[in-house]
Amino acid sequence: MSGMGGNQIEFRTDPVSALEMFGEAGALISGNFWTMVGICFVGILVGSVAPMGVLMGPMMCGIFMCFFAMMRNEQPTFSLLFQGFDVFIESLVALLVQVGVSIGVMILLFGVLVVGGLALGAVAAGGQPGGNPEAAFGVLIFGIVAFYGLIIGVSIVVGVLFIFTWPLIADHRLSGLEAVKLSARAAWANLGSVLRLMILSMMVTIPAVLLCYLPVLLVLPVVMGSQAMLYRRVFPEAVSSSATGEYWEEPQPDLGGGGYQLDGGVSDQGSADWAKDDNWE
């Protein structure tokens, strides 16, 4: 499958319900639930064995290939999972870009945190040789909490902006850099929908993690499937091409006769049933 350039791929900006994405993901995998449990488990396991997670990109792409296959009424298979290695270079470049952005933001924010901590420490000392031990201890606790908050905040930012990276590589065979840039643009244009889905995903996965990780295997296919469903709502599937290479959108029966402005625009007319402003349901 030959890839399109990132500038040729259009995306929608209509609000999407996070709960509906979970419901559609559950319906999508209902006939292949245990197969997808195995595929997600093997994908995460293989992706974790190499240093620095260099195999995680191909495995994530392979997992999304399996979700896209089910959307086409095809069976997900382990051989399809390992077809993610067909885009190894693209996924590796995308991973390096994500890691680089994360480290850069961490260094910048950590520098701000250190400067702020030193300033607070000076205030806590109050100019006295002995200082104020209680105030200094409070500054230390603040620094620890702020540091962990910093890590969580950076992880969320990276997760939001790069949420469509692996699906874009799997679906369109984009280069790693193109996928990262287009994912960031589409995620920012659909910030509300992405944030709602991420919050709901965390609400589902955190209790599963607290129960000794085993339940995570059962919820992971639904969580990742909801991301695949959101991706397909934001990036409608191109079902045919003309002689000049133009891609046509898959017909949407629920548009009510209206159309949508794409490529970062807002919906034009004929809002679909699922396009409700800031709704979870």
mmCIF file of C-alpha atoms in Angstrom:
data_model
loop_
_atom_site.group_PDB
_atom_site.id
_atom_site.type_symbol
_atom_site.label_atom_id
_atom_site.label_comp_id
_atom_site.label_asym_id
_atom_site.label_seq_id
_atom_site.Cartn_x
_atom_site.Cartn_y
_atom_site.Cartn_z
ATOM 1 C CA MET A 1 0.000 0.000 0.000
ATOM 2 C CA SER A 2 1.555 3.288 -1.038
ATOM 3 C CA GLY A 3 1.341 6.124 1.431
ATOM 4 C CA MET A 4 -0.139 9.568 1.051
ATOM 5 C CA GLY A 5 1.630 12.729 2.082
ATOM 6 C CA GLY A 6 0.642 14.183 5.420
ATOM 7 C CA ASN A 7 -0.659 17.358 3.760
ATOM 8 C CA GLN A 8 -3.071 15.335 1.593
ATOM 9 C CA ILE A 9 -4.853 13.666 4.506
ATOM 10 C CA GLU A 10 -7.936 15.459 5.780
ATOM 11 C CA PHE A 11 -9.468 15.221 9.229
ATOM 12 C CA ARG A 12 -12.742 16.115 10.921
ATOM 13 C CA THR A 13 -13.171 18.352 13.952
ATOM 14 C CA ASP A 14 -16.660 17.393 15.152
ATOM 15 C CA PRO A 15 -16.965 16.658 18.906
ATOM 16 C CA VAL A 16 -17.095 12.935 19.678
ATOM 17 C CA SER A 17 -18.526 11.180 22.730
ATOM 18 C CA ALA A 18 -15.927 9.233 24.742
ATOM 19 C CA LEU A 19 -18.541 6.816 26.061
ATOM 20 C CA GLU A 20 -19.758 6.159 22.541
ATOM 21 C CA MET A 21 -16.213 5.349 21.429
ATOM 22 C CA PHE A 22 -15.956 2.796 24.237
ATOM 23 C CA GLY A 23 -19.316 1.331 23.255
ATOM 24 C CA GLU A 24 -18.365 1.067 19.593
ATOM 25 C CA ALA A 25 -15.009 -0.480 20.504
ATOM 26 C CA GLY A 26 -16.772 -3.110 22.622
ATOM 27 C CA ALA A 27 -19.135 -3.919 19.767
ATOM 28 C CA LEU A 28 -16.238 -4.063 17.293
ATOM 29 C CA ILE A 29 -14.255 -6.657 19.246
ATOM 30 C CA SER A 30 -17.237 -8.606 20.606
ATOM 31 C CA GLY A 31 -16.718 -11.505 18.194
ATOM 32 C CA ASN A 32 -12.923 -11.518 18.588
ATOM 33 C CA PHE A 33 -12.526 -10.487 22.219
ATOM 34 C CA TRP A 34 -10.103 -13.196 23.370
ATOM 35 C CA THR A 35 -8.139 -12.957 20.146
ATOM 36 C CA MET A 36 -7.657 -9.238 20.741
ATOM 37 C CA VAL A 37 -6.727 -9.876 24.381
ATOM 38 C CA GLY A 38 -3.971 -12.156 23.106
ATOM 39 C CA ILE A 39 -2.896 -9.764 20.353
ATOM 40 C CA CYS A 40 -2.672 -6.796 22.725
ATOM 41 C CA PHE A 41 -0.804 -8.882 25.326
ATOM 42 C CA VAL A 42 1.721 -10.232 22.820
ATOM 43 C CA GLY A 43 2.133 -6.807 21.232
ATOM 44 C CA ILE A 44 2.862 -5.071 24.540
ATOM 45 C CA LEU A 45 5.110 -7.945 25.659
ATOM 46 C CA VAL A 46 7.208 -7.955 22.477
ATOM 47 C CA GLY A 47 7.316 -4.164 22.445
ATOM 48 C CA SER A 48 8.724 -4.148 25.994
ATOM 49 C CA VAL A 49 11.605 -6.599 25.535
ATOM 50 C CA ALA A 50 13.943 -4.301 23.593
ATOM 51 C CA PRO A 51 15.822 -1.394 25.228
ATOM 52 C CA MET A 52 14.188 2.039 25.091
ATOM 53 C CA GLY A 53 11.003 0.510 23.692
ATOM 54 C CA VAL A 54 12.278 0.489 20.104
ATOM 55 C CA LEU A 55 9.920 -2.399 19.290
ATOM 56 C CA MET A 56 6.862 -0.764 20.819
ATOM 57 C CA GLY A 57 6.174 1.338 17.717
ATOM 58 C CA PRO A 58 5.868 -1.598 15.285
ATOM 59 C CA MET A 59 3.756 -3.528 17.783
ATOM 60 C CA MET A 60 1.392 -0.589 18.320
ATOM 61 C CA CYS A 61 1.055 -0.188 14.563
ATOM 62 C CA GLY A 62 0.341 -3.909 14.252
ATOM 63 C CA ILE A 63 -2.350 -3.736 16.945
ATOM 64 C CA PHE A 64 -4.079 -0.875 15.123
ATOM 65 C CA MET A 65 -3.833 -2.835 11.869
ATOM 66 C CA CYS A 66 -5.866 -5.540 13.600
ATOM 67 C CA PHE A 67 -8.529 -3.016 14.649
ATOM 68 C CA PHE A 68 -8.691 -1.620 11.118
ATOM 69 C CA ALA A 69 -9.089 -5.171 9.776
ATOM 70 C CA MET A 70 -12.127 -5.704 12.021
ATOM 71 C CA MET A 71 -13.591 -2.434 10.761
ATOM 72 C CA ARG A 72 -13.401 -3.985 7.278
ATOM 73 C CA ASN A 73 -15.128 -7.147 8.597
ATOM 74 C CA GLU A 74 -11.864 -9.078 8.418
ATOM 75 C CA GLN A 75 -10.364 -11.299 11.090
ATOM 76 C CA PRO A 76 -7.538 -9.989 13.316
ATOM 77 C CA THR A 77 -4.547 -12.338 13.309
ATOM 78 C CA PHE A 78 -1.143 -12.557 14.940
ATOM 79 C CA SER A 79 0.473 -12.467 11.513
ATOM 80 C CA LEU A 80 -1.240 -9.112 10.946
ATOM 81 C CA LEU A 81 0.091 -7.943 14.307
ATOM 82 C CA PHE A 82 3.660 -8.667 13.212
ATOM 83 C CA GLN A 83 3.095 -6.821 9.942
ATOM 84 C CA GLY A 84 3.782 -3.790 12.099
ATOM 85 C CA PHE A 85 7.454 -4.509 11.426
ATOM 86 C CA ASP A 86 6.776 -3.477 7.818
ATOM 87 C CA VAL A 87 6.753 0.106 9.136
ATOM 88 C CA PHE A 88 9.623 -0.348 11.607
ATOM 89 C CA ILE A 89 11.668 2.629 10.385
ATOM 90 C CA GLU A 90 8.644 4.938 10.314
ATOM 91 C CA SER A 91 7.592 3.921 13.821
ATOM 92 C CA LEU A 92 11.153 4.210 15.150
ATOM 93 C CA VAL A 93 11.465 7.766 13.843
ATOM 94 C CA ALA A 94 8.100 8.657 15.409
ATOM 95 C CA LEU A 95 9.219 7.130 18.713
ATOM 96 C CA LEU A 96 12.481 9.090 18.685
ATOM 97 C CA VAL A 97 10.586 12.318 17.994
ATOM 98 C CA GLN A 98 8.210 11.634 20.895
ATOM 99 C CA VAL A 99 11.074 10.792 23.253
ATOM 100 C CA GLY A 100 12.968 13.891 22.152
ATOM 101 C CA VAL A 101 9.965 16.146 22.730
ATOM 102 C CA SER A 102 9.333 14.558 26.143
ATOM 103 C CA ILE A 103 12.963 14.997 27.243
ATOM 104 C CA GLY A 104 13.102 18.566 25.955
ATOM 105 C CA VAL A 105 9.927 19.579 27.782
ATOM 106 C CA MET A 106 11.091 17.771 30.931
ATOM 107 C CA ILE A 107 14.448 19.594 30.926
ATOM 108 C CA LEU A 108 12.765 22.954 30.419
ATOM 109 C CA LEU A 109 10.179 22.440 33.134
ATOM 110 C CA PHE A 110 12.688 20.840 35.502
ATOM 111 C CA GLY A 111 14.890 23.912 35.135
ATOM 112 C CA VAL A 112 11.946 26.110 36.096
ATOM 113 C CA LEU A 113 11.240 23.815 39.051
ATOM 114 C CA VAL A 114 14.846 23.963 40.284
ATOM 115 C CA VAL A 115 14.984 27.746 40.065
ATOM 116 C CA GLY A 116 11.661 28.006 41.871
ATOM 117 C CA GLY A 117 12.840 25.542 44.544
ATOM 118 C CA LEU A 118 16.026 27.503 45.159
ATOM 119 C CA ALA A 119 14.019 30.697 45.484
ATOM 120 C CA LEU A 120 11.604 29.096 47.939
ATOM 121 C CA GLY A 121 14.550 27.626 49.876
ATOM 122 C CA ALA A 122 16.089 31.057 50.217
ATOM 123 C CA VAL A 123 12.800 32.418 51.475
ATOM 124 C CA ALA A 124 12.468 29.501 53.919
ATOM 125 C CA ALA A 125 15.952 30.168 55.285
ATOM 126 C CA GLY A 126 14.892 33.706 56.025
ATOM 127 C CA GLY A 127 18.456 34.936 55.968
ATOM 128 C CA GLN A 128 19.258 33.072 59.207
ATOM 129 C CA PRO A 129 22.364 30.827 59.520
ATOM 130 C CA GLY A 130 20.312 28.013 61.004
ATOM 131 C CA GLY A 131 17.409 28.639 58.664
ATOM 132 C CA ASN A 132 13.946 27.307 59.314
ATOM 133 C CA PRO A 133 13.992 23.482 59.237
ATOM 134 C CA GLU A 134 10.209 23.204 59.072
ATOM 135 C CA ALA A 135 9.990 25.571 56.113
ATOM 136 C CA ALA A 136 12.883 23.803 54.388
ATOM 137 C CA PHE A 137 11.137 20.445 54.843
ATOM 138 C CA GLY A 138 7.980 21.938 53.350
ATOM 139 C CA VAL A 139 9.988 23.133 50.332
ATOM 140 C CA LEU A 140 11.425 19.614 49.912
ATOM 141 C CA ILE A 141 7.970 18.026 49.973
ATOM 142 C CA PHE A 142 6.718 20.609 47.496
ATOM 143 C CA GLY A 143 9.638 19.837 45.185
ATOM 144 C CA ILE A 144 8.949 16.087 45.247
ATOM 145 C CA VAL A 145 5.238 16.538 44.554
ATOM 146 C CA ALA A 146 5.948 19.064 41.802
ATOM 147 C CA PHE A 147 8.495 16.715 40.204
ATOM 148 C CA TYR A 148 6.034 13.822 39.984
ATOM 149 C CA GLY A 149 3.317 16.193 38.817
ATOM 150 C CA LEU A 150 5.733 17.346 36.141
ATOM 151 C CA ILE A 151 6.248 13.778 34.909
ATOM 152 C CA ILE A 152 2.496 13.135 34.799
ATOM 153 C CA GLY A 153 1.830 16.433 33.032
ATOM 154 C CA VAL A 154 4.436 15.792 30.325
ATOM 155 C CA SER A 155 3.097 12.264 29.800
ATOM 156 C CA ILE A 156 -0.426 13.614 29.313
ATOM 157 C CA VAL A 157 0.708 16.304 26.869
ATOM 158 C CA VAL A 158 2.700 13.811 24.804
ATOM 159 C CA GLY A 159 -0.156 11.298 24.943
ATOM 160 C CA VAL A 160 -2.667 13.871 23.715
ATOM 161 C CA LEU A 161 -0.605 15.304 20.860
ATOM 162 C CA PHE A 162 0.697 11.947 19.604
ATOM 163 C CA ILE A 163 -2.462 9.876 20.077
ATOM 164 C CA PHE A 164 -2.988 9.436 16.308
ATOM 165 C CA THR A 165 0.671 8.770 15.421
ATOM 166 C CA TRP A 166 0.596 4.948 15.340
ATOM 167 C CA PRO A 167 -2.788 4.706 13.582
ATOM 168 C CA LEU A 168 -1.621 7.174 10.924
ATOM 169 C CA ILE A 169 1.494 5.118 10.214
ATOM 170 C CA ALA A 170 -0.502 1.879 10.142
ATOM 171 C CA ASP A 171 -3.304 3.312 8.001
ATOM 172 C CA HIS A 172 -1.474 5.610 5.578
ATOM 173 C CA ARG A 173 2.174 4.477 5.814
ATOM 174 C CA LEU A 174 3.251 8.013 6.655
ATOM 175 C CA SER A 175 6.819 8.725 7.609
ATOM 176 C CA GLY A 176 7.440 9.063 11.321
ATOM 177 C CA LEU A 177 7.866 12.838 11.184
ATOM 178 C CA GLU A 178 4.767 13.353 9.020
ATOM 179 C CA ALA A 179 2.683 11.165 11.334
ATOM 180 C CA VAL A 180 3.798 13.076 14.427
ATOM 181 C CA LYS A 181 3.071 16.467 12.866
ATOM 182 C CA LEU A 182 -0.338 15.466 11.509
ATOM 183 C CA SER A 183 -1.270 13.767 14.797
ATOM 184 C CA ALA A 184 -0.415 16.927 16.739
ATOM 185 C CA ARG A 185 -2.495 19.082 14.377
ATOM 186 C CA ALA A 186 -5.512 16.771 14.477
ATOM 187 C CA ALA A 187 -5.296 16.229 18.239
ATOM 188 C CA TRP A 188 -5.108 19.971 18.906
ATOM 189 C CA ALA A 189 -8.090 20.570 16.603
ATOM 190 C CA ASN A 190 -10.011 17.840 18.481
ATOM 191 C CA LEU A 191 -8.607 18.602 21.926
ATOM 192 C CA GLY A 192 -11.885 18.210 23.791
ATOM 193 C CA SER A 193 -12.665 14.798 22.297
ATOM 194 C CA VAL A 194 -9.127 13.521 22.864
ATOM 195 C CA LEU A 195 -8.991 14.723 26.476
ATOM 196 C CA ARG A 196 -12.364 13.183 27.312
ATOM 197 C CA LEU A 197 -11.293 9.847 25.867
ATOM 198 C CA MET A 198 -7.970 9.922 27.713
ATOM 199 C CA ILE A 199 -9.648 10.766 31.020
ATOM 200 C CA LEU A 200 -12.165 7.969 30.576
ATOM 201 C CA SER A 201 -9.367 5.565 29.628
ATOM 202 C CA MET A 202 -7.458 6.458 32.804
ATOM 203 C CA MET A 203 -10.600 6.005 34.894
ATOM 204 C CA VAL A 204 -10.868 2.475 33.489
ATOM 205 C CA THR A 205 -7.205 1.439 33.535
ATOM 206 C CA ILE A 206 -6.060 2.838 36.900
ATOM 207 C CA PRO A 207 -8.428 0.623 38.965
ATOM 208 C CA ALA A 208 -7.386 -2.325 36.769
ATOM 209 C CA VAL A 209 -3.711 -1.606 37.492
ATOM 210 C CA LEU A 210 -4.416 -1.443 41.229
ATOM 211 C CA LEU A 211 -5.876 -4.974 41.005
ATOM 212 C CA CYS A 212 -2.449 -6.526 40.299
ATOM 213 C CA TYR A 213 -2.423 -5.677 36.562
ATOM 214 C CA LEU A 214 -4.260 -8.836 35.442
ATOM 215 C CA PRO A 215 -7.565 -7.024 34.722
ATOM 216 C CA VAL A 216 -5.615 -4.641 32.470
ATOM 217 C CA LEU A 217 -5.404 -7.434 29.903
ATOM 218 C CA LEU A 218 -9.196 -7.516 29.772
ATOM 219 C CA VAL A 219 -9.751 -3.766 29.423
ATOM 220 C CA LEU A 220 -6.786 -3.038 27.130
ATOM 221 C CA PRO A 221 -8.538 -4.158 23.904
ATOM 222 C CA VAL A 222 -11.477 -1.858 24.652
ATOM 223 C CA VAL A 223 -9.235 1.077 25.614
ATOM 224 C CA MET A 224 -7.086 0.734 22.490
ATOM 225 C CA GLY A 225 -10.165 0.002 20.406
ATOM 226 C CA SER A 226 -11.730 3.274 21.560
ATOM 227 C CA GLN A 227 -8.630 5.094 20.300
ATOM 228 C CA ALA A 228 -8.980 3.323 16.962
ATOM 229 C CA MET A 229 -12.656 4.338 16.772
ATOM 230 C CA LEU A 230 -11.802 7.960 17.605
ATOM 231 C CA TYR A 231 -9.095 7.909 14.942
ATOM 232 C CA ARG A 232 -11.568 6.664 12.342
ATOM 233 C CA ARG A 233 -14.062 9.391 13.284
ATOM 234 C CA VAL A 234 -11.375 12.048 12.957
ATOM 235 C CA PHE A 235 -9.772 10.491 9.851
ATOM 236 C CA PRO A 236 -12.572 8.990 7.714
ATOM 237 C CA GLU A 237 -11.525 6.042 5.614
ATOM 238 C CA ALA A 238 -10.792 6.725 1.952
ATOM 239 C CA VAL A 239 -12.585 4.048 -0.025
ATOM 240 C CA SER A 240 -11.614 4.908 -3.591
ATOM 241 C CA SER A 241 -9.393 7.168 -5.629
ATOM 242 C CA SER A 242 -9.843 8.932 -8.924
ATOM 243 C CA ALA A 243 -7.439 8.959 -11.845
ATOM 244 C CA THR A 244 -5.844 12.086 -10.457
ATOM 245 C CA GLY A 245 -5.302 10.478 -7.092
ATOM 246 C CA GLU A 246 -8.055 12.259 -5.163
ATOM 247 C CA TYR A 247 -9.459 10.359 -2.196
ATOM 248 C CA TRP A 248 -13.170 10.140 -1.577
ATOM 249 C CA GLU A 249 -14.747 9.939 1.824
ATOM 250 C CA GLU A 250 -16.686 6.895 2.904
ATOM 251 C CA PRO A 251 -20.417 7.735 2.728
ATOM 252 C CA GLN A 252 -21.952 8.590 6.084
ATOM 253 C CA PRO A 253 -25.669 7.745 6.216
ATOM 254 C CA ASP A 254 -26.323 9.805 9.324
ATOM 255 C CA LEU A 255 -25.172 13.176 8.020
ATOM 256 C CA GLY A 256 -28.708 14.328 7.306
ATOM 257 C CA GLY A 257 -27.770 15.582 3.855
ATOM 258 C CA GLY A 258 -25.138 17.935 5.190
ATOM 259 C CA GLY A 259 -21.421 18.001 4.651
ATOM 260 C CA TYR A 260 -18.314 18.695 6.674
ATOM 261 C CA GLN A 261 -15.417 21.016 6.145
ATOM 262 C CA LEU A 262 -12.239 19.011 6.557
ATOM 263 C CA ASP A 263 -8.511 19.549 7.049
ATOM 264 C CA GLY A 264 -8.757 21.217 10.396
ATOM 265 C CA GLY A 265 -12.029 23.016 9.733
ATOM 266 C CA VAL A 266 -15.182 22.866 11.784
ATOM 267 C CA SER A 267 -18.287 21.011 10.744
ATOM 268 C CA ASP A 268 -20.244 22.744 8.052
ATOM 269 C CA GLN A 269 -23.805 21.513 8.383
ATOM 270 C CA GLY A 270 -25.858 18.447 9.093
ATOM 271 C CA SER A 271 -24.390 17.503 12.475
ATOM 272 C CA ALA A 272 -24.405 13.744 13.071
ATOM 273 C CA ASP A 273 -26.066 12.163 16.099
ATOM 274 C CA TRP A 274 -22.732 11.579 17.810
ATOM 275 C CA ALA A 275 -21.509 15.170 17.366
ATOM 276 C CA LYS A 276 -22.669 16.676 20.639
ATOM 277 C CA ASP A 277 -20.789 19.549 22.235
ATOM 278 C CA ASP A 278 -18.836 18.531 25.299
ATOM 279 C CA ASN A 279 -20.990 15.496 26.038
ATOM 280 C CA TRP A 280 -19.736 12.248 27.493
ATOM 281 C CA GLU A 281 -22.751 10.386 26.263
#
